[in-house]
Coordinates of C-alpha atoms in Angstrom, one line a residue:
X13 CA -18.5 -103.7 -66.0
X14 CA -20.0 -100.6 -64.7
X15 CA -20.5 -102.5 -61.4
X16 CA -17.1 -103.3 -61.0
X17 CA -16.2 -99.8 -61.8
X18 CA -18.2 -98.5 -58.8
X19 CA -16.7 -101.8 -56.2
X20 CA -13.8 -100.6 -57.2
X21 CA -14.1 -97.0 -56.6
X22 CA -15.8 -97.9 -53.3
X23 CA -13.1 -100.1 -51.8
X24 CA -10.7 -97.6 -52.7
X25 CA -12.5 -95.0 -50.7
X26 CA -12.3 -97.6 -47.9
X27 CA -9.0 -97.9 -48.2
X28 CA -7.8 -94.5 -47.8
X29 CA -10.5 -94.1 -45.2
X30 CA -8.8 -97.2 -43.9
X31 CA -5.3 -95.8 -43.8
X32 CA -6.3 -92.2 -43.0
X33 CA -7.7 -93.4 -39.2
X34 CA -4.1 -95.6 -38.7
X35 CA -2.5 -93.1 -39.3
X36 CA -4.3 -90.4 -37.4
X37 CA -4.7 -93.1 -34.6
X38 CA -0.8 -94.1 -35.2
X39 CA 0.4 -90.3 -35.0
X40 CA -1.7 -89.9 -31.9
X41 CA 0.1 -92.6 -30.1
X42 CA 3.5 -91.7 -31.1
X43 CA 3.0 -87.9 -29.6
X44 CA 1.2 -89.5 -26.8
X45 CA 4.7 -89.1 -24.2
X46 CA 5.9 -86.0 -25.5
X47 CA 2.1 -84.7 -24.8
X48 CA 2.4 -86.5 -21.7
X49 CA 5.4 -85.3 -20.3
X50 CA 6.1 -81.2 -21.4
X51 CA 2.1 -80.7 -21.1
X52 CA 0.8 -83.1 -19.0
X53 CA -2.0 -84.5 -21.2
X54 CA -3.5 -86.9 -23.5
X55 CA -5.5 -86.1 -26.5
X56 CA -9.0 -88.1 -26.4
X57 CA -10.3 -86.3 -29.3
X58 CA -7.3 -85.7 -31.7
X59 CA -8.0 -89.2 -33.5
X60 CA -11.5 -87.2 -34.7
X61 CA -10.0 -83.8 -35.4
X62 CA -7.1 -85.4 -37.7
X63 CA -9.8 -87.4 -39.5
X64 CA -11.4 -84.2 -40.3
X65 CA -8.2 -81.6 -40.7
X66 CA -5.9 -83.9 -42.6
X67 CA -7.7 -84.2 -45.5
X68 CA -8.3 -80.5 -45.8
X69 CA -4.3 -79.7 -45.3
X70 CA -3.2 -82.1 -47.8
X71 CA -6.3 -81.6 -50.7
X72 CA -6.9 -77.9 -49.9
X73 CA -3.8 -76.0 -47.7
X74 CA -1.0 -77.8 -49.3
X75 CA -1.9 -77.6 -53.3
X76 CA -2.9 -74.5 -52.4
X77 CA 0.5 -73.5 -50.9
X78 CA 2.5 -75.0 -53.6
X79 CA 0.4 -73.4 -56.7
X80 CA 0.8 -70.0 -54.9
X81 CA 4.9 -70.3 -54.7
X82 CA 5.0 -71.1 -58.4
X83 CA 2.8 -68.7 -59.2
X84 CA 4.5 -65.7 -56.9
X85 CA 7.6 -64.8 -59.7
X86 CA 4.4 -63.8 -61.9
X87 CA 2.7 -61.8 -59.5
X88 CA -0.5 -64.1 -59.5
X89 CA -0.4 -65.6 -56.0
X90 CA -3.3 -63.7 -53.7
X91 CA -5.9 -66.4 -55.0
X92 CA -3.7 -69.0 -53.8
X93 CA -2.8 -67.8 -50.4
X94 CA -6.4 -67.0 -49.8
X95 CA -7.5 -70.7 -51.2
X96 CA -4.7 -71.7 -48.5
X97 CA -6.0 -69.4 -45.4
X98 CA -9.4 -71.0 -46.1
X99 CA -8.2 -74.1 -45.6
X100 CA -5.6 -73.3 -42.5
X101 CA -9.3 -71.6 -41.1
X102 CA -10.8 -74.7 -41.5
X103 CA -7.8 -76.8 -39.6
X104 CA -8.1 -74.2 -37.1
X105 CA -12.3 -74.4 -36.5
X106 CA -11.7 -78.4 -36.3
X107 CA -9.2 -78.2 -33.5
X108 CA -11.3 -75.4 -31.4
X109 CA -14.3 -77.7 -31.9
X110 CA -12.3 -81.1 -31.3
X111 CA -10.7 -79.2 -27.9
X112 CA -14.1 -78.1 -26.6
X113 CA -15.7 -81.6 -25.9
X114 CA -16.0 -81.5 -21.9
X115 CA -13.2 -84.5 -22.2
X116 CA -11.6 -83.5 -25.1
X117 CA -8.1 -84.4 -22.9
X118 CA -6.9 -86.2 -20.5
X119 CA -4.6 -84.1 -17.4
X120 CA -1.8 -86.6 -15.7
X121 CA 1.0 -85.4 -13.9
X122 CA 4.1 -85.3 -15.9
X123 CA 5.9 -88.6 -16.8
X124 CA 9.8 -88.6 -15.9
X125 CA 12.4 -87.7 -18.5
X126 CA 13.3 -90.9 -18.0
X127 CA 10.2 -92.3 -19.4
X128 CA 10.3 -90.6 -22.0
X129 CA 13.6 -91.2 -23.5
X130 CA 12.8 -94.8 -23.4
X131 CA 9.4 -94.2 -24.9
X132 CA 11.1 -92.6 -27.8
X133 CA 13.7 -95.8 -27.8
X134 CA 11.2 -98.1 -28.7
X135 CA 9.7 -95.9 -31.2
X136 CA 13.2 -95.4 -33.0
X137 CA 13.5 -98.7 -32.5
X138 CA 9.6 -99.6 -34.5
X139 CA 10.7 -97.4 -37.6
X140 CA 14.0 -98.8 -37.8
X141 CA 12.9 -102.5 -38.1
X142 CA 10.3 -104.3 -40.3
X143 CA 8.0 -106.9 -39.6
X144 CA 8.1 -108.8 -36.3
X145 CA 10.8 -107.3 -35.2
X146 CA 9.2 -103.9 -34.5
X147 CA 7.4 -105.7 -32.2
X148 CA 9.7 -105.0 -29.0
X149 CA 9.9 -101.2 -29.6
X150 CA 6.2 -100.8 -29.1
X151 CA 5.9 -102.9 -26.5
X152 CA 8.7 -100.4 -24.7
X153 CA 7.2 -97.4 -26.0
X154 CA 3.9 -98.5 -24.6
X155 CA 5.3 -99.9 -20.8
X156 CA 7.1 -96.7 -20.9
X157 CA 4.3 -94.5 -21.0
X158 CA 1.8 -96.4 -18.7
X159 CA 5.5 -96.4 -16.0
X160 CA 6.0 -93.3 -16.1
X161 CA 2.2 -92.1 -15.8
X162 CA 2.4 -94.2 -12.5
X163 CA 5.9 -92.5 -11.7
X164 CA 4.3 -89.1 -12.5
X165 CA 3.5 -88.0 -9.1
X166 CA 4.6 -84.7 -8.1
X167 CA 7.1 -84.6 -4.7
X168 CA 5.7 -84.6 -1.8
X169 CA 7.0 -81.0 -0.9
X170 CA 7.8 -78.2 -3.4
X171 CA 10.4 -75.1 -2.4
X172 CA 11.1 -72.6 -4.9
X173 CA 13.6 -69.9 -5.0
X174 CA 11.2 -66.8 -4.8
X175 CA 10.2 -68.6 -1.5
X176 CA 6.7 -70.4 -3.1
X177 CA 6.2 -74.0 -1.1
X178 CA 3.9 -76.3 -2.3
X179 CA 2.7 -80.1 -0.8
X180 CA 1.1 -82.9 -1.9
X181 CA -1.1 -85.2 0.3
X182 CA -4.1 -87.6 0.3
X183 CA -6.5 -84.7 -0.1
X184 CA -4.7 -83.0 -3.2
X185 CA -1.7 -80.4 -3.7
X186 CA -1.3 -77.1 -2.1
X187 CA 0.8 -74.3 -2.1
X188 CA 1.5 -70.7 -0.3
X189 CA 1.0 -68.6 -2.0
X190 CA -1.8 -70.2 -3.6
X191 CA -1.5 -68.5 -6.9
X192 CA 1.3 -67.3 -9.1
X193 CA 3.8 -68.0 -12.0
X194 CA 5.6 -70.9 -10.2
X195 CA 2.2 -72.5 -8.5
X196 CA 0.7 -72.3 -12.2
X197 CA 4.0 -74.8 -13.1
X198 CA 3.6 -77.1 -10.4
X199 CA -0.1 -77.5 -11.1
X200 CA 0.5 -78.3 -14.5
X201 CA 3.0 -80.6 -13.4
X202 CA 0.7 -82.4 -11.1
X203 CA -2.0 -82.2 -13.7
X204 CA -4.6 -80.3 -12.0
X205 CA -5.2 -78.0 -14.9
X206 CA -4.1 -75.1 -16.9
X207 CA -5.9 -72.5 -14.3
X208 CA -6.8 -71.8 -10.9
X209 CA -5.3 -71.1 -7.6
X210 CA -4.2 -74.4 -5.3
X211 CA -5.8 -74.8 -2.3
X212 CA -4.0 -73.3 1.2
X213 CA -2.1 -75.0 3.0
X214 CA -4.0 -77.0 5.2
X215 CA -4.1 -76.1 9.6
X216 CA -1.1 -73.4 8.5
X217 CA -0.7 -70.9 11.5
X218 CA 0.2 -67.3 9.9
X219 CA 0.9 -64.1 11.7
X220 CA 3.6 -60.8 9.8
X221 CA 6.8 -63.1 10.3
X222 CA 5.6 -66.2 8.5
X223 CA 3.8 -69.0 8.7
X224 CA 4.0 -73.1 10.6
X225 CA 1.7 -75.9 9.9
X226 CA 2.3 -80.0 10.2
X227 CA 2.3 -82.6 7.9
X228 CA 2.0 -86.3 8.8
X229 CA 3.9 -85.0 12.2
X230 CA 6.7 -83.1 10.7
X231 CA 6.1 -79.4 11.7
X232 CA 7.1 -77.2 8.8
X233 CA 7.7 -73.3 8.8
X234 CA 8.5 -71.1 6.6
X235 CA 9.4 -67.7 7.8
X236 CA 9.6 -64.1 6.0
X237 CA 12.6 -62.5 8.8
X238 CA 15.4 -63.5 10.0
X239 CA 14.6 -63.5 13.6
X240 CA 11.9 -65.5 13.3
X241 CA 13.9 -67.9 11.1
X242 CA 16.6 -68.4 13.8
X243 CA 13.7 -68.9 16.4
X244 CA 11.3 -71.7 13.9
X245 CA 15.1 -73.3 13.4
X246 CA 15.1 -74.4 17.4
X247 CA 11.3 -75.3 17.7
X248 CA 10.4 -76.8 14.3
X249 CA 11.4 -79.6 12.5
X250 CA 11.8 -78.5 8.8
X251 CA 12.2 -74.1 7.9
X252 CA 11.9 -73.4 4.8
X253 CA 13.6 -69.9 4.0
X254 CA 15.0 -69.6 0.7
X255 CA 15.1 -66.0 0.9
X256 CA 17.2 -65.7 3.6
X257 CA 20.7 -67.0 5.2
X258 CA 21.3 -69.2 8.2
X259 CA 24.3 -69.8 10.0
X260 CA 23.6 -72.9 12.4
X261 CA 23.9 -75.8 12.9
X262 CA 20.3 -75.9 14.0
X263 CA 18.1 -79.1 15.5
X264 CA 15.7 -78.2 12.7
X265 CA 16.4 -79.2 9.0
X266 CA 17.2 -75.5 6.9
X267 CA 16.2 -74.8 3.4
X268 CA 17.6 -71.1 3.1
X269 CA 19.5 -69.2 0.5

């Protein structure tokens, strides 16, 4: 009978270990878009780090949480909140460690908005039904994601207002200038990283009135005066100029304010 006792104690450790990892693994998936598209990444070591955090919010954190509300009217609560800030410590140290693996994530460009609607279809679609029939709503949630990682590709030329251009080619994205608040969000849209400048513009030609440089046989320009503006619009065929104001028409294509 004691045997039993223990088999029985066992399997239902191996059952909660069991549903602890599909659920971590589940909750991983289902975030898996959203992560994909507004940060541009996939967690490769969030499965491990909710194995180890989850148990600690819901035996330690939350108890502790709850005991301390019901104990606040009496004026008894520190021990609680402290029990609780251990455990919200712990959560914390699991995540740093989880995040510092040398592949701890996984950097794509950003997924359309389109994929990610219908990525979030199918998963309303898996919770609403039962059985079989959620079935289909994970298969759209999964062809989705893997679309719109293929889809993700960043334009082939950026143009912002504050007069930043950035372009993408064979050899990688870059930009002019090659660091600043609106690079830093189109590198993290391409998924090249949280930090670092972009490369320069390759063959660009610079001088004090702006700067010319070709791609795949378009020449480009993207001037800082007027003057020079008016002249890159007769000799080039795409100026860039966002800060300033045109009147053509012009043989060149114009991009200006």
């Amino acid at each position: 009978a004691e045997r039993r006792r223990v088999d029985d104690r066992l399997d239902s450790f191996r059952a909660k270990v069991v549903a602890l990892g599909l659920s971590s693994l589940v909750a991983g998936l289902a975030t898996a878009p959203f992560a994909l598209h507004h940060f541009q990444l996939v967690s490769l070591s969030g499965f491990l780090a909710n194995l180890l955090a989850v148990p600690i919010v819901g035996t330690v954190a939350m108890p502790a949480a709850a005991l301390a509300v019901l104990a606040w009217p009496a004026g008894v609560d520190a021990p609680f909140w402290f029990v609780m800030d251990l455990g919200l410590d712990a959560v914390l140290a699991i995540a740093a460690y989880a995040a510092s693996f040398e592949h701890a994530a996984l950097r794509l460009p950003a997924s359309p908005a389109w994929a990610l609607a219908l990525a979030a279809l199918g998963l309303v679609w898996a919770i609403i039904w039962r059985g079989p029939g959620r079935w289909p709503g994970l298969v759209l949630t999964a062809a989705a994601t893997a679309i719109g990682v293929a889809a993700g590709s960043p334009p082939h030329l950026l143009v912002a207002p504050d007069g930043a251009i950035a372009w993408r080619d064979a050899r990688g994205v870059f930009a002019e200038p090659t660091s600043g608040f609106t690079v830093d969000l189109w590198r993290r849209r391409a998924g090249a990283g949280p930090t670092g400048a972009l490369g320069e513009i390759p063959a660009r030609r610079c001088d004090a009135a702006g700067c010319v440089a070709e791609r795949s046989g378009v020449a480009i320009a993207w001037p800082t005066t007027l003057r020079a503006a008016i002249e890159d619009a007769g000799r080039s065929d795409l100026v860039i100029a966002p800060t300033l104001r045109l009147r053509g028409p012009y043989p060149a294509h114009v991009i200006d304010d």
